[in-house]
Coordinates of C-alpha atoms in Angstrom, one line a residue:
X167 CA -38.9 -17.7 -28.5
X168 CA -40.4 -20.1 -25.9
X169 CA -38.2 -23.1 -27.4
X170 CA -35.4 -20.8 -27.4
X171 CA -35.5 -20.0 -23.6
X172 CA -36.4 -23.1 -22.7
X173 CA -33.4 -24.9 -24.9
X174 CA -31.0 -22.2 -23.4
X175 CA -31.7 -22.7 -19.6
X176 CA -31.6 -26.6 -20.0
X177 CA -28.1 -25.8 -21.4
X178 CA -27.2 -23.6 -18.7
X179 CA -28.2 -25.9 -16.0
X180 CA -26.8 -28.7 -17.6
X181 CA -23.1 -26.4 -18.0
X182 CA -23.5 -25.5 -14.3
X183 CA -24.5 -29.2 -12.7
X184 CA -21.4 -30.2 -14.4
X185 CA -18.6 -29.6 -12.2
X186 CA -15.5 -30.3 -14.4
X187 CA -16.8 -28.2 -16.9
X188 CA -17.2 -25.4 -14.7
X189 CA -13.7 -26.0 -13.3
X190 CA -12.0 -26.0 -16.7
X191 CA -14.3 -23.4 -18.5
X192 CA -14.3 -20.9 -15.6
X193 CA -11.6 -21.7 -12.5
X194 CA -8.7 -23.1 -14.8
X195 CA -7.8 -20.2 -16.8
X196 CA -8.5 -18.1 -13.8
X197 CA -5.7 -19.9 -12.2
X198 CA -3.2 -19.6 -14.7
X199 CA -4.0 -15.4 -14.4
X200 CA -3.6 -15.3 -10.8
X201 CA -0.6 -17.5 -10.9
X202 CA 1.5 -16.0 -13.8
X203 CA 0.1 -12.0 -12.0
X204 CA 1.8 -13.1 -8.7
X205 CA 5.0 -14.8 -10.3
X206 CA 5.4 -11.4 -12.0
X207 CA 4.3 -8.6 -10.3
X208 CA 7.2 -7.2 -9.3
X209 CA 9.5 -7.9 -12.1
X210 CA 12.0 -5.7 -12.9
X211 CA 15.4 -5.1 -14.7
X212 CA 17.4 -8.3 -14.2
X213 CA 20.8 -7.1 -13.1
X214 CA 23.9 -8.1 -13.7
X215 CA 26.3 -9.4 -11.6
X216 CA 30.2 -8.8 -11.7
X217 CA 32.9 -9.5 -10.0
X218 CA 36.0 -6.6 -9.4
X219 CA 39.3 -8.3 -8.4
X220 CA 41.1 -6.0 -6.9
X221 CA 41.0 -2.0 -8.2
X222 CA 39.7 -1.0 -11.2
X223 CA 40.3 2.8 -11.9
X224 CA 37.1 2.9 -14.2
X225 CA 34.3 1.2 -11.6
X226 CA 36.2 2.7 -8.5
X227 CA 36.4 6.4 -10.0
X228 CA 32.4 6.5 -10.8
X229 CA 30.8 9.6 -10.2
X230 CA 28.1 8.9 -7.8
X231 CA 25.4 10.1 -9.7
X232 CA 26.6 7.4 -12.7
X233 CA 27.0 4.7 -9.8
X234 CA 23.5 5.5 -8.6
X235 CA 21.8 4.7 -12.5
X236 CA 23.7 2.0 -13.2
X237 CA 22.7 0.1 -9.5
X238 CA 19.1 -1.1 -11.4
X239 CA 21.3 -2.9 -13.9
X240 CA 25.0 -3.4 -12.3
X241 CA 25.9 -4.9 -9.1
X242 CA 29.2 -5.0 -8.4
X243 CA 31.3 -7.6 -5.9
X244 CA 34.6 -5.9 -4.8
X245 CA 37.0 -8.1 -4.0
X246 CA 41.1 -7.8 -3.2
X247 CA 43.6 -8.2 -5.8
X248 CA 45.1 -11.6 -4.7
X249 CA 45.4 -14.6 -7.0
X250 CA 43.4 -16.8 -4.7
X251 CA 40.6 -13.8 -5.4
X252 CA 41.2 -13.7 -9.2
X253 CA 41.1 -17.2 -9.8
X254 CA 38.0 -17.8 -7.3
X255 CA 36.0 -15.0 -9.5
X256 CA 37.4 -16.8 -12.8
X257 CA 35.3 -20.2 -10.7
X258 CA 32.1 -18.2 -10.2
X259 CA 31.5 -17.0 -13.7
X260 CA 32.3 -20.8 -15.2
X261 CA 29.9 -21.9 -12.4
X262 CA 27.3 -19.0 -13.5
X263 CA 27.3 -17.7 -10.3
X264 CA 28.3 -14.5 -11.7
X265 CA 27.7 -13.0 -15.1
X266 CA 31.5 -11.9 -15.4
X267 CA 35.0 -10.8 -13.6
X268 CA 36.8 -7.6 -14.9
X269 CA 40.2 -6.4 -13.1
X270 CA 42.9 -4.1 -14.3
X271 CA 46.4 -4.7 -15.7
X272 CA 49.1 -2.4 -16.7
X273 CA 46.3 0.4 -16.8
X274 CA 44.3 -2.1 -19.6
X275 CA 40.8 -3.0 -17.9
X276 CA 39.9 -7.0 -18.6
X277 CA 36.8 -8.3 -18.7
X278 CA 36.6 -12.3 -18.2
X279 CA 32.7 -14.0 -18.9
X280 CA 31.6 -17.2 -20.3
X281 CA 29.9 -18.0 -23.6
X282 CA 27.6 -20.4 -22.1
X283 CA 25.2 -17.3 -22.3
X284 CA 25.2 -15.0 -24.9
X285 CA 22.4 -12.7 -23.9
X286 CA 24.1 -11.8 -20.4
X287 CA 27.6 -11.6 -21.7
X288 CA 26.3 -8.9 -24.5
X289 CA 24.4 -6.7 -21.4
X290 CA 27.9 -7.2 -19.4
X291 CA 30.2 -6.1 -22.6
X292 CA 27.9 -3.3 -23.5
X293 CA 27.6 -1.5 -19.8
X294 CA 31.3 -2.1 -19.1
X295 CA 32.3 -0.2 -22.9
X296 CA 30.2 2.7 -21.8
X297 CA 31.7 3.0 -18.4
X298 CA 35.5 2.8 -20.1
X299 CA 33.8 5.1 -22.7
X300 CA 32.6 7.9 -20.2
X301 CA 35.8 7.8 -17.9
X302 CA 38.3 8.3 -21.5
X303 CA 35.8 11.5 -22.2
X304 CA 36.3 12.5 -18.1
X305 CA 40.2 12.0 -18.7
X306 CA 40.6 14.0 -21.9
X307 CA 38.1 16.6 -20.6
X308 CA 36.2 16.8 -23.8
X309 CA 32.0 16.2 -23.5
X310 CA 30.8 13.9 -25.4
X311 CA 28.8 15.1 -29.1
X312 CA 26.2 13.3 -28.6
X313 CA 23.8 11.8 -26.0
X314 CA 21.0 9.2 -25.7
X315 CA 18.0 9.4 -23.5
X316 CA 16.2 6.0 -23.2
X317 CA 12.8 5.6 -22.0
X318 CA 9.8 3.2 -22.3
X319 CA 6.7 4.0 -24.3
X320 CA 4.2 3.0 -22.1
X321 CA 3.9 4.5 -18.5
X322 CA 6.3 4.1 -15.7
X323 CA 3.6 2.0 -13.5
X324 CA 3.1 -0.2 -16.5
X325 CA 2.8 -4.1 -15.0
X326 CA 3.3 -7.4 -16.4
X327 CA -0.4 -7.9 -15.8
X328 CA -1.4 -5.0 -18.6
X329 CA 0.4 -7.9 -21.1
X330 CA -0.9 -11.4 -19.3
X331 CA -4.6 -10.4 -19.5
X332 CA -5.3 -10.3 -22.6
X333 CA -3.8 -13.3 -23.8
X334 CA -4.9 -16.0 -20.8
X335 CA -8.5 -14.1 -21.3
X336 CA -8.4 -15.2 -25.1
X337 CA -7.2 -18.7 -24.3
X338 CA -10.3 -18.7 -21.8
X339 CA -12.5 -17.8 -24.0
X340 CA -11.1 -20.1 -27.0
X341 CA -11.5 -23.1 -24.4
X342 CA -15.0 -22.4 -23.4
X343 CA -15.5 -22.3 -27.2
X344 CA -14.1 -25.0 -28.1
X345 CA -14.8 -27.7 -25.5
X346 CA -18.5 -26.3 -25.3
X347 CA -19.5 -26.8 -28.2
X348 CA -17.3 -30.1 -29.0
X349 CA -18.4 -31.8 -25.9
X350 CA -22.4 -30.8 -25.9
X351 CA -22.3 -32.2 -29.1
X352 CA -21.0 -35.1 -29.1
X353 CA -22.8 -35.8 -25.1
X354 CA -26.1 -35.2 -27.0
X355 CA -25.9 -36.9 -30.6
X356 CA -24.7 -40.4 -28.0
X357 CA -27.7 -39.9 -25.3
X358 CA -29.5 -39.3 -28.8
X359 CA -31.3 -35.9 -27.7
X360 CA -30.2 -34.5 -31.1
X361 CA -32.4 -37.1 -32.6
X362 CA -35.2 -36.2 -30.6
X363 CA -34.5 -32.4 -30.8
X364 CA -34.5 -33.3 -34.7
X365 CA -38.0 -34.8 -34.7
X366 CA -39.1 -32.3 -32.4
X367 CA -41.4 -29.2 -33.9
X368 CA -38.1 -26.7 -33.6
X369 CA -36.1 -25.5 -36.1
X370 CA -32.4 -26.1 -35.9
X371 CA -31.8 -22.5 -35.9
X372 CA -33.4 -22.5 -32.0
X373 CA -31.1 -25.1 -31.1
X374 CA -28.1 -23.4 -32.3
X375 CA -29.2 -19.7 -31.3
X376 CA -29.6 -21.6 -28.1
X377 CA -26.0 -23.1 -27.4
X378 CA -24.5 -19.8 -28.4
X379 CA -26.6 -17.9 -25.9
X380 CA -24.9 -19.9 -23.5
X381 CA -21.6 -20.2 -24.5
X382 CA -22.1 -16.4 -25.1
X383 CA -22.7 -16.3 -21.4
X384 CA -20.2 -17.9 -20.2
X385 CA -17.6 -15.6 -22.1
X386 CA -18.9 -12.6 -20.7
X387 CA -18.8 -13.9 -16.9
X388 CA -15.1 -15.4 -18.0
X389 CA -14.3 -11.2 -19.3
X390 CA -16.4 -10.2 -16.6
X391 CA -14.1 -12.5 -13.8
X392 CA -10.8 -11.9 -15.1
X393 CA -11.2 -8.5 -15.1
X394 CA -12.7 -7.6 -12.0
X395 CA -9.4 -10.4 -10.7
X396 CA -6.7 -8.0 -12.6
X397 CA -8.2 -5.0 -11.7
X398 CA -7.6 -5.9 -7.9
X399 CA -5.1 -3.6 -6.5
X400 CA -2.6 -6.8 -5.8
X401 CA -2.5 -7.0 -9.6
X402 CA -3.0 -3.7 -10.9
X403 CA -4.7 -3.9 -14.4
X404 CA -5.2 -0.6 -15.5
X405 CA -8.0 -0.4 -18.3
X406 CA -7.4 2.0 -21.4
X407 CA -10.4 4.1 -22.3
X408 CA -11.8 2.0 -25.1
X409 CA -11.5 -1.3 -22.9
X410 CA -15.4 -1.8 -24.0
X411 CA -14.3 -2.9 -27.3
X412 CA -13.3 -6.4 -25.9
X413 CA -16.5 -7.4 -25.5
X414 CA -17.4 -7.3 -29.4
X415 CA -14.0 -8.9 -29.2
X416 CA -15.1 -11.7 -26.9
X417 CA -18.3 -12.4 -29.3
X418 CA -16.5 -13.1 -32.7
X419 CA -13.9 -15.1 -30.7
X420 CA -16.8 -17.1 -29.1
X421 CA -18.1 -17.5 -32.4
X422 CA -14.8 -18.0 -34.1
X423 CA -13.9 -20.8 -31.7
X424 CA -17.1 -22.6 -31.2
X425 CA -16.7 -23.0 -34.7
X426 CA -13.7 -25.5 -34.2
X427 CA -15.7 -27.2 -31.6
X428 CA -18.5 -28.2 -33.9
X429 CA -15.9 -29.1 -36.3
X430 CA -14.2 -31.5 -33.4
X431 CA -17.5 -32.7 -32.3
X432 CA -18.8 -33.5 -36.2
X433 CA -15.5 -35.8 -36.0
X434 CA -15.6 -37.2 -32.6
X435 CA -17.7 -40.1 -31.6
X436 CA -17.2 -39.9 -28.0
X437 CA -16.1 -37.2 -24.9
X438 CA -13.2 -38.8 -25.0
X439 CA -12.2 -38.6 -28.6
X440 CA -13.7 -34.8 -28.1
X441 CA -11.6 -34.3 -25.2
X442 CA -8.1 -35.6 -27.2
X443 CA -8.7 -33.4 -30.6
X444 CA -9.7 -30.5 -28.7
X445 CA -6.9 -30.4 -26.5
X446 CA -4.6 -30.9 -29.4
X447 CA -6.1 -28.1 -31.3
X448 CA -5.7 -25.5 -28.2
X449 CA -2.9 -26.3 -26.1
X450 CA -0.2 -26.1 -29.1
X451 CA -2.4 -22.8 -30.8
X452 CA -2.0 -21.1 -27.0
X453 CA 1.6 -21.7 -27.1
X454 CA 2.1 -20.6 -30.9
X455 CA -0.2 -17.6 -30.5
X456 CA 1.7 -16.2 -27.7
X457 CA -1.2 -16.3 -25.0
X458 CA 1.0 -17.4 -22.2
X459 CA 4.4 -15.9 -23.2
X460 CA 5.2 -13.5 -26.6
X461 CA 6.9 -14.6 -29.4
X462 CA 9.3 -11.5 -30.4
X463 CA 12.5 -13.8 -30.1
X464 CA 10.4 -17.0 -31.4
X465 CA 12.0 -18.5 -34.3
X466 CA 10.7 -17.1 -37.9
X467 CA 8.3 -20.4 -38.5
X468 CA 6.7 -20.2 -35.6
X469 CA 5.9 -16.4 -36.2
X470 CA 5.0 -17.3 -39.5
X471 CA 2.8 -20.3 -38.5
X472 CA 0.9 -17.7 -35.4
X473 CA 0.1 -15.3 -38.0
X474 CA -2.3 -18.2 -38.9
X475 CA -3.6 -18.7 -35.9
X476 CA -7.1 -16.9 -34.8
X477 CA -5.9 -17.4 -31.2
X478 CA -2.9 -14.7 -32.1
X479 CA -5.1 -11.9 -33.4
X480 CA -7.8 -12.3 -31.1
X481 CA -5.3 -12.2 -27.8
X482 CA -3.5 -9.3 -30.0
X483 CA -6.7 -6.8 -30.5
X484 CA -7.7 -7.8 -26.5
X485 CA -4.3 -6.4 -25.9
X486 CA -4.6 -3.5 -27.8
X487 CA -7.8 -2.7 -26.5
X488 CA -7.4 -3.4 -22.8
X489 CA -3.9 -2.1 -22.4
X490 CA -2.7 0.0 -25.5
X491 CA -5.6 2.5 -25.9
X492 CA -6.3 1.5 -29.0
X493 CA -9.7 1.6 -30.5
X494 CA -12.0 0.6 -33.7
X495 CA -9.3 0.9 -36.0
X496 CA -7.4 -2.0 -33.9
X497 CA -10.2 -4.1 -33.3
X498 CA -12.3 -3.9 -36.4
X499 CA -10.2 -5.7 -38.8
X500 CA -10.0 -8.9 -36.2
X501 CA -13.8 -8.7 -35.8
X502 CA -13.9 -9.2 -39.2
X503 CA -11.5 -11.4 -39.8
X504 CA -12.9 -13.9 -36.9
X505 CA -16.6 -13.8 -38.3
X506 CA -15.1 -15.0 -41.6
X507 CA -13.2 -17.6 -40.0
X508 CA -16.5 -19.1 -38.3
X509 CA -18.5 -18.9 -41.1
X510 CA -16.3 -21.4 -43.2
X511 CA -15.5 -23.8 -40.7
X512 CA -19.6 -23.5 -39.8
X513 CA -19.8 -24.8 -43.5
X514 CA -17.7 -27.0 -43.5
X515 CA -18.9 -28.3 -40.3
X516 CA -22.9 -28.5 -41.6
X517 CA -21.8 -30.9 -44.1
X518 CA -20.2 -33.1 -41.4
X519 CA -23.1 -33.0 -39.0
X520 CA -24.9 -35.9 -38.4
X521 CA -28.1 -35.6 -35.6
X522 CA -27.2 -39.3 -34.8
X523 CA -24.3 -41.7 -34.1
X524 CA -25.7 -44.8 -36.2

């Protein structure tokens, strides 16, 4: 036990003399959550803008009680009925400055927008049909048979930040995992204090119950900073009642990732070459596991290839967890499934290891 406190606070002092560790394991991914929680806090509906040439029986004869829900999604720009306004509209929706141009003909309504954008054309079609649809039922008189009532599952005061910090937490911790381990272990094996730790009268179990101690550590202040951040009232992270369950969650992502870095560092013959393999193992997993942004309209291979990933699960049960109120049932299976994950690459790892560089 004596070697094993001793071992962990050289570690620990050695993590926190060294500022560009403490910079990227800590401040880095803290920036990314305070960046991407400002850029989106108040996102809303993204509306869509028209143009009306002239009148349009339809838009003009609104009920105000239609006009007022559709002004979240719809915003209109009236203008006269001239051809120097018609064709100027046509201009601004091939420009993009508008989303589309609708005017009326011969009691026909037209609707003018531009291919260039699929996605804002389909919203534009879609809320201009229903608006024809409900004033035919208002002319004939007859109520509609049916009726839809939309809503959203989670609560109204739902943020961005309930989705964003769970996935930039597991990146954080995957980093700290990863560069950790890689870099202590390849900085010791060239200073050659893994040879001397080897001929030393410790066990190598000390010296790796040790480094995760540390890196243990570090993961909890990481969980421990980003929350506290989101939780700020700026932000507005509001914690579901089993939010506790990250922290298991944190440990067999810690262990799950510090895994690859002994992998990385059993490879690597300087911090360099450390550096290079372990930012090409994380940056593209972060981007494939939908850390930073999700993947629901991702192409099929790269939905396929994140399923893969231990990156995707992990920042998938933190979400869960932290902002979907789920419990054991959710988090359980990627416990598991991370543990497993760490103990093959540990393996294959051990049979990589070498205590020196000669």
């Amino acid at each position: 036990m004596k070697a094993f406190l001793s071992l962990s606070l050289a570690m620990a002092r050695g993590l926190a003399r060294d500022r560009a560790a403490v910079f990227f394991t800590l401040v880095f991914p803290l920036m990314f959550l305070m960046l991407f929680g400002a850029l989106f806090k108040d996102q809303g509906v993204d509306r869509s803008e028209i143009v009306q040439v002239g009148a349009v029986k339809v838009l003009d004869g609104m009920p105000d009680e239609q006009r007022a829900s559709l002004r979240d999604v719809l915003k209109i720009e009236k203008t006269d009925g001239s051809a120097a306004a018609h064709n100027q509209a046509l201009e601004k929706v091939r420009k993009g400055d508008a989303d589309a141009a609708v005017f009326q003909r011969d009691g026909r309504v037209e609707l003018r927008y531009s291919a260039a954008d699929q996605v804002r054309s389909g919203t534009v079609r879609g809320v201009l049909d229903s608006i024809v649809q409900q004033a035919n039922q208002r002319a004939t008189g007859q109520p509609p048979a049916f009726a839809l009532r939309t809503g959203t599952v989670e609560d109204e005061a739902t943020k961005p930040i309930q989705f964003l910090t769970p996935g930039l937490l597991g990146w954080a911790v995957a980093m700290g995992g990863v560069f950790g381990s890689a870099f202590n272990l390849v900085s010791w094996r060239r200073k050659r204090i893994l040879r001397r730790l080897w001929l030393a009268p410790i066990n190598a179990r000390t010296v790796v119950g040790a480094r995760i101690g540390v890196n243990l550590m570090t993961a909890f202040a990481q969980t421990a900073i980003f929350l506290a951040v989101a939780s700020l009232p700026y932000y507005g992270l509001k914690l579901t009642g089993h939010w506790w369950l990250c922290l298991p969650l944190v440990v067999c992502g810690t262990l799950a990732f510090m895994s690859i870095g002994l992998l990385v560092g059993s490879f690597a013959k300087t911090e360099e070459a450390a550096n290079g393999l372990a930012q090409l193992i994380i940056l593209p997993m972060a981007f494939l596991s939908g850390a930073f942004f999700p993947l629901d309209n991702a192409p099929g291979w790269v939905r396929t290839v994140s399923d893969f990933l231990p990156l995707k699960h992990l920042s998938q049960a933190m979400q869960d967890v932290l902002s979907r109120g789920e419990s054991w049932g959710a988090a359980l299976p990627v416990m598991g499934g991370l543990l497993l994950f760490a103990a093959v690459l540990t393996l294959i790892a051990a049979r990589l290891f070498r205590w020196d560089s000669a």
